[in-house]
Amino acid sequence: MEWIADGDASARASSRVYAVERTAFQNVMVVELVSLGKTLIIDGKVQSSLYDEYVYHESLVHPPLIAHGSPEKVLILGGGEGATLREVLRYKSVREVHMVDIDEKVIDFSKKFLFEWHRGSFDDPRAKVIIGDGRKFVEDAVARGEKYDAVIIDLVDPLVGGPAVHLYTRDFYQLIKQLIGEDGVMVTQATSPILYQRMYAIILNTIASVFSIARPYATYIRSYNGIWGFIFGSEKTDPLNFKSEDIDARIKSKLKTSQELKFYDGLTHEMLFKLPKNIRDSLKLYKEISTDDSPKYLEI
Ligand code: SAM
């Protein structure tokens, strides 16, 4: 049973429990759900399932990396399943990927139970996994003067008492801007523009307060019980400047072809960035932003 909102829950039958553990940071479970297949659940919230993990991970990774065109050095924050890493490693231009996840147990569970997600990506010589807090890693990287072409933020939602709240604030995005400079791109998963309109709008407003270009996009993900949202940020690159044919041409030339994408292509790109009127209208209702001094939480 997953609580979705006040008075709203989603009930799913499970046929097998692979592992349950209370780690130092969160409650982690890997279970077999009758409707979604193998599923990772953290703090009672579905993180991704075999049924449609590819929809989430392709939507998160490819709009920013295709728009960038030739990412060489990429930072992933969170992404414990290794599927975000899998999608980044498809790019021929990528030479180095740093993935920072706070919870070693999630990575251990993924290595043991979620091969279909990472497909051996953790062993790719271009990948380096760092166990630690993403915020601390970013602060240290800025202090060292390190640069990345892209930062992909695949964290748990900003839940009260959760480990990721300080990775959704204006102060944090200002650090990300220093990491990617003028030419870089960033993206974050951003909760749901239907289920959590206020939080989604806050994340958009916060990113828009830092980056010249901030673009909301979304798609339906059954595992998350609705439309799920992402926010893209950059100083110069605008994913809206690409036509369907441009995207298809880039996919063909920039990605290794050994495994076909199952969700993302030129038409999907156009669809992702075309939000319906009710969502566009709801985004105008909220003016708040999240800051370190006054962080905003997803209250469920
Ligand atoms: N698809 C997702 C969802 O439903 O929101 C996110 C998936 S991914 C499993 C989330 C990861 O973020 C977890 O592996 C968790 O350990 C990691 N995480 C949470 N807080 C973090 C932090 N402060 N720094 C780095 N990783 C963090």
Coordinates of C-alpha atoms and ligand atoms in Angstrom, one line a residue:
M1 CA 0.0 0.0 0.0
E2 CA 1.5 3.3 -1.1
W3 CA 0.0 6.6 0.2
I4 CA -0.3 8.9 -2.8
A5 CA -2.0 11.9 -1.3
D6 CA -4.5 12.8 1.5
G7 CA -7.2 10.1 1.3
D8 CA -5.6 8.5 -1.7
A9 CA -3.6 5.2 -1.7
S10 CA -2.6 2.7 -4.3
A11 CA -2.8 -1.0 -3.3
R12 CA -0.8 -3.6 -5.2
A13 CA -0.5 -7.3 -4.5
S14 CA 3.0 -8.7 -4.1
S15 CA 3.9 -12.3 -4.9
R16 CA 7.4 -12.4 -3.5
V17 CA 9.6 -10.3 -1.2
Y18 CA 13.3 -10.4 -2.3
A19 CA 14.7 -8.2 0.4
V20 CA 13.7 -5.7 3.1
E21 CA 16.1 -3.6 5.1
R22 CA 16.1 -0.5 7.3
T23 CA 19.4 1.2 6.2
A24 CA 21.0 4.2 7.9
F25 CA 19.0 6.5 5.6
Q26 CA 15.8 4.8 4.5
N27 CA 13.5 1.7 4.4
V28 CA 14.5 -0.2 1.3
M29 CA 12.5 -3.2 -0.3
V30 CA 12.8 -5.2 -3.4
V31 CA 9.5 -7.1 -4.1
E32 CA 7.7 -8.8 -7.0
L33 CA 4.4 -7.0 -7.6
V34 CA 1.7 -8.9 -9.5
S35 CA 1.0 -5.9 -11.8
L36 CA 4.4 -4.3 -12.2
G37 CA 6.9 -7.2 -11.8
K38 CA 10.1 -6.7 -9.8
T39 CA 10.0 -3.3 -8.0
L40 CA 12.3 -1.2 -5.8
I41 CA 10.5 0.6 -3.0
I42 CA 12.1 3.2 -0.7
D43 CA 10.3 4.6 2.3
G44 CA 7.0 3.1 1.1
K45 CA 7.3 4.8 -2.4
V46 CA 7.8 2.9 -5.6
Q47 CA 11.1 4.0 -7.1
S48 CA 10.9 2.0 -10.3
S49 CA 9.5 -1.3 -11.6
L50 CA 10.4 -3.6 -14.4
Y51 CA 7.1 -2.8 -16.0
D52 CA 8.1 0.8 -17.0
E53 CA 11.5 1.7 -15.5
Y54 CA 12.6 2.4 -19.1
V55 CA 10.0 5.1 -19.5
Y56 CA 11.3 6.9 -16.5
H57 CA 15.0 6.5 -17.1
E58 CA 14.9 7.3 -20.9
S59 CA 12.8 10.4 -20.1
L60 CA 15.2 11.6 -17.4
V61 CA 18.4 11.1 -19.3
H62 CA 17.9 11.6 -23.1
P63 CA 16.2 15.0 -23.4
P64 CA 19.2 16.7 -21.7
L65 CA 22.0 14.6 -23.2
I66 CA 20.6 14.7 -26.7
A67 CA 20.1 18.5 -26.4
H68 CA 23.7 18.9 -25.2
G69 CA 24.9 16.8 -28.2
S70 CA 28.3 15.6 -27.0
P71 CA 28.5 15.1 -23.3
E72 CA 31.9 13.7 -22.1
K73 CA 31.8 14.0 -18.4
V74 CA 28.4 13.4 -16.6
L75 CA 27.4 13.5 -12.9
I76 CA 24.5 11.5 -11.6
L77 CA 23.1 12.2 -8.2
G78 CA 21.1 9.3 -6.7
G79 CA 20.0 6.7 -9.3
G80 CA 20.8 3.7 -7.1
E81 CA 19.3 1.2 -9.5
G82 CA 22.0 1.9 -12.0
A83 CA 19.5 2.4 -14.9
T84 CA 20.3 6.1 -15.2
L85 CA 23.9 5.1 -15.5
R86 CA 22.9 2.5 -18.1
E87 CA 21.2 5.2 -20.2
V88 CA 24.2 7.7 -19.9
L89 CA 26.7 5.0 -21.0
R90 CA 24.8 4.7 -24.3
Y91 CA 26.5 7.9 -25.5
K92 CA 29.6 7.4 -27.6
S93 CA 31.0 10.8 -26.5
V94 CA 30.8 9.9 -22.7
R95 CA 34.2 9.3 -21.2
E96 CA 33.6 9.6 -17.5
V97 CA 30.5 9.2 -15.3
H98 CA 30.4 9.9 -11.6
M99 CA 27.4 8.5 -9.8
V100 CA 26.9 9.6 -6.2
D101 CA 24.4 7.8 -4.0
I102 CA 24.0 8.2 -0.3
D103 CA 23.0 4.7 0.4
E104 CA 25.5 1.8 -0.3
K105 CA 22.7 -0.7 0.6
V106 CA 20.6 0.4 -2.3
I107 CA 23.5 -0.2 -4.7
D108 CA 24.2 -3.6 -3.1
F109 CA 20.5 -4.5 -3.5
S110 CA 20.6 -3.3 -7.1
K111 CA 23.7 -5.3 -7.9
K112 CA 22.1 -8.4 -6.3
F113 CA 18.5 -8.1 -7.5
L114 CA 18.1 -5.5 -10.2
F115 CA 20.4 -6.7 -13.1
E116 CA 17.6 -5.9 -15.6
W117 CA 18.0 -2.2 -14.6
H118 CA 21.8 -1.7 -14.5
R119 CA 22.7 -4.5 -17.0
G120 CA 26.3 -4.5 -15.8
S121 CA 26.8 -0.7 -16.0
F122 CA 28.5 -0.6 -12.6
D123 CA 31.4 -2.5 -14.1
D124 CA 31.8 -0.2 -17.1
P125 CA 35.4 1.3 -16.9
R126 CA 33.9 4.8 -17.6
A127 CA 31.7 4.6 -14.5
K128 CA 32.8 5.5 -11.0
V129 CA 30.3 5.1 -8.1
I130 CA 30.8 7.3 -5.0
I131 CA 28.9 6.6 -1.8
G132 CA 28.1 9.9 -0.1
D133 CA 25.7 12.8 0.1
G134 CA 25.1 14.4 -3.3
R135 CA 24.9 17.9 -1.8
K136 CA 28.3 17.5 0.0
F137 CA 29.8 16.0 -3.2
V138 CA 28.6 19.0 -5.3
E139 CA 29.9 21.5 -2.7
D140 CA 33.4 19.8 -2.7
A141 CA 33.4 19.5 -6.5
V142 CA 32.6 23.3 -6.9
A143 CA 35.4 24.1 -4.4
R144 CA 37.8 21.9 -6.5
G145 CA 36.8 23.8 -9.6
E146 CA 35.5 20.6 -11.2
K147 CA 33.3 20.8 -14.3
Y148 CA 30.7 18.5 -15.8
D149 CA 28.9 18.7 -19.2
A150 CA 25.7 17.4 -17.6
V151 CA 24.2 16.7 -14.1
I152 CA 21.4 14.3 -13.9
I153 CA 19.5 14.3 -10.6
D154 CA 17.6 11.1 -9.8
L155 CA 16.8 11.4 -6.2
V156 CA 14.0 10.4 -3.9
D157 CA 11.3 13.1 -3.5
P158 CA 11.9 15.9 -1.0
L159 CA 10.0 14.2 1.8
V160 CA 9.9 15.6 5.3
G161 CA 12.8 14.0 7.2
G162 CA 14.1 12.4 3.9
P163 CA 17.7 12.5 2.8
A164 CA 17.2 14.6 -0.3
V165 CA 15.5 17.8 0.7
H166 CA 18.6 20.0 0.5
L167 CA 19.1 18.8 -3.2
Y168 CA 16.0 20.7 -4.3
T169 CA 16.8 24.2 -3.2
R170 CA 17.9 27.4 -5.0
D171 CA 21.3 27.3 -3.1
F172 CA 21.9 23.8 -4.5
Y173 CA 21.0 24.6 -8.1
Q174 CA 23.3 27.6 -7.9
L175 CA 26.1 25.1 -7.2
I176 CA 25.0 22.9 -10.1
K177 CA 25.2 26.0 -12.3
Q178 CA 28.8 26.5 -11.4
L179 CA 29.5 22.8 -12.1
I180 CA 28.0 22.9 -15.6
G181 CA 28.9 26.4 -16.7
E182 CA 27.5 28.2 -19.7
D183 CA 27.4 25.1 -22.0
G184 CA 26.2 22.4 -19.6
V185 CA 22.7 21.0 -19.0
M186 CA 20.9 19.7 -15.9
V187 CA 17.8 17.8 -15.2
T188 CA 15.9 16.6 -12.1
Q189 CA 13.0 14.3 -11.5
A190 CA 10.5 16.7 -10.0
T191 CA 7.5 14.7 -8.6
S192 CA 4.2 14.8 -10.3
P193 CA 2.5 17.9 -11.9
I194 CA -0.9 16.3 -11.3
L195 CA -0.5 14.6 -7.9
Y196 CA 1.8 17.2 -6.4
Q197 CA 1.1 20.4 -8.3
R198 CA 2.5 22.7 -5.7
M199 CA 5.8 20.8 -5.3
Y200 CA 6.3 20.4 -9.0
A201 CA 5.7 24.2 -9.5
I202 CA 8.1 25.0 -6.6
I203 CA 10.9 22.9 -8.2
L204 CA 10.2 24.6 -11.6
N205 CA 10.2 28.1 -10.0
T206 CA 13.4 27.3 -8.1
I207 CA 15.3 26.1 -11.2
A208 CA 13.9 29.1 -13.2
S209 CA 15.3 31.4 -10.5
V210 CA 18.8 30.1 -11.2
F211 CA 18.9 29.1 -14.9
S212 CA 18.1 31.3 -18.0
I213 CA 16.3 28.3 -19.5
A214 CA 14.0 26.1 -17.3
R215 CA 11.7 23.7 -19.1
P216 CA 9.1 21.4 -17.4
Y217 CA 8.2 18.1 -19.1
A218 CA 6.3 15.0 -18.2
T219 CA 4.9 11.7 -19.2
Y220 CA 2.5 9.0 -17.8
I221 CA 4.2 6.4 -15.6
R222 CA 2.0 3.7 -14.3
S223 CA 4.4 2.7 -11.5
Y224 CA 3.9 6.2 -10.1
N225 CA 0.1 6.3 -10.5
G226 CA 0.0 9.2 -12.9
I227 CA 1.9 11.7 -14.9
W228 CA 5.4 12.2 -13.7
G229 CA 7.4 15.4 -14.1
F230 CA 11.0 16.4 -14.8
I231 CA 12.6 19.9 -15.1
F232 CA 15.5 20.7 -17.4
G233 CA 17.8 23.6 -16.8
S234 CA 20.6 25.3 -18.8
E235 CA 22.1 28.7 -19.6
K236 CA 22.2 28.2 -23.4
T237 CA 20.7 24.9 -24.5
D238 CA 16.9 24.8 -25.1
P239 CA 15.3 21.4 -25.8
L240 CA 12.4 23.2 -27.4
N241 CA 14.6 24.2 -30.3
F242 CA 14.7 20.6 -31.6
K243 CA 12.3 19.2 -34.1
S244 CA 11.4 15.5 -34.1
E245 CA 13.8 14.8 -37.1
D246 CA 16.7 16.6 -35.3
I247 CA 16.3 14.3 -32.3
D248 CA 16.0 11.2 -34.4
A249 CA 19.2 12.1 -36.3
R250 CA 21.1 12.8 -33.0
I251 CA 19.9 9.5 -31.5
K252 CA 21.2 7.7 -34.6
S253 CA 24.6 9.4 -34.6
K254 CA 25.3 9.8 -30.9
L255 CA 24.1 6.6 -29.3
K256 CA 25.6 3.1 -29.5
T257 CA 23.1 1.0 -31.3
S258 CA 23.5 -2.3 -29.5
Q259 CA 20.3 -1.7 -27.5
E260 CA 17.3 0.2 -29.0
L261 CA 15.6 2.8 -27.0
K262 CA 12.1 1.6 -26.1
F263 CA 10.4 5.0 -25.3
Y264 CA 12.4 8.0 -26.4
D265 CA 12.6 9.2 -30.0
G266 CA 11.8 12.5 -31.9
L267 CA 8.0 12.3 -31.6
T268 CA 8.3 11.3 -27.9
H269 CA 10.6 14.3 -27.3
E270 CA 8.0 16.7 -28.8
M271 CA 5.2 15.0 -26.7
L272 CA 7.2 15.2 -23.4
F273 CA 7.5 19.0 -23.6
K274 CA 3.9 19.7 -24.7
L275 CA 2.1 19.9 -21.4
P276 CA -1.7 20.1 -21.4
K277 CA -3.5 23.3 -20.5
N278 CA -4.6 22.2 -17.0
I279 CA -1.0 21.6 -16.0
R280 CA 0.2 24.8 -17.6
D281 CA -2.5 26.7 -15.7
S282 CA -1.7 25.0 -12.4
L283 CA 2.0 26.0 -12.7
K284 CA 1.0 29.7 -12.7
L285 CA -0.8 29.3 -9.4
Y286 CA 2.3 28.9 -7.2
K287 CA 5.1 31.5 -6.8
E288 CA 7.2 30.0 -4.1
I289 CA 10.7 28.7 -4.4
S290 CA 12.7 26.4 -2.1
T291 CA 15.8 27.7 -0.4
D292 CA 18.2 26.3 2.2
D293 CA 16.7 28.8 4.7
S294 CA 13.2 27.8 3.9
P295 CA 13.2 24.4 2.2
K296 CA 9.9 23.1 0.8
Y297 CA 8.7 19.5 1.4
L298 CA 6.4 17.1 -0.3
E299 CA 3.8 16.5 2.3
I300 CA 2.0 13.2 1.8
Ligands
SAM1 N1 12.9 7.2 -9.6 C1 13.0 7.7 -8.3 C2 11.8 8.2 -7.7 O1 10.8 7.6 -7.6 O2 11.8 9.3 -7.2 C3 14.4 7.9 -7.8 C4 15.1 6.7 -7.8 S1 16.7 6.4 -7.1 C5 16.5 4.8 -6.4 C6 16.8 7.5 -5.7 C7 18.1 7.4 -5.0 O3 18.4 8.6 -4.3 C8 18.2 6.3 -3.9 O4 19.1 5.3 -4.3 C9 18.7 7.0 -2.7 O5 19.7 6.3 -1.9 C10 19.4 8.3 -3.3 N2 19.5 9.4 -2.4 C11 18.6 10.0 -1.6 N3 19.1 11.1 -1.0 C12 20.4 11.2 -1.5 C13 21.4 12.2 -1.3 N4 21.3 13.2 -0.4 N5 22.6 12.1 -2.0 C14 22.7 11.1 -2.9 N6 21.8 10.1 -3.1 C15 20.6 10.2 -2.4

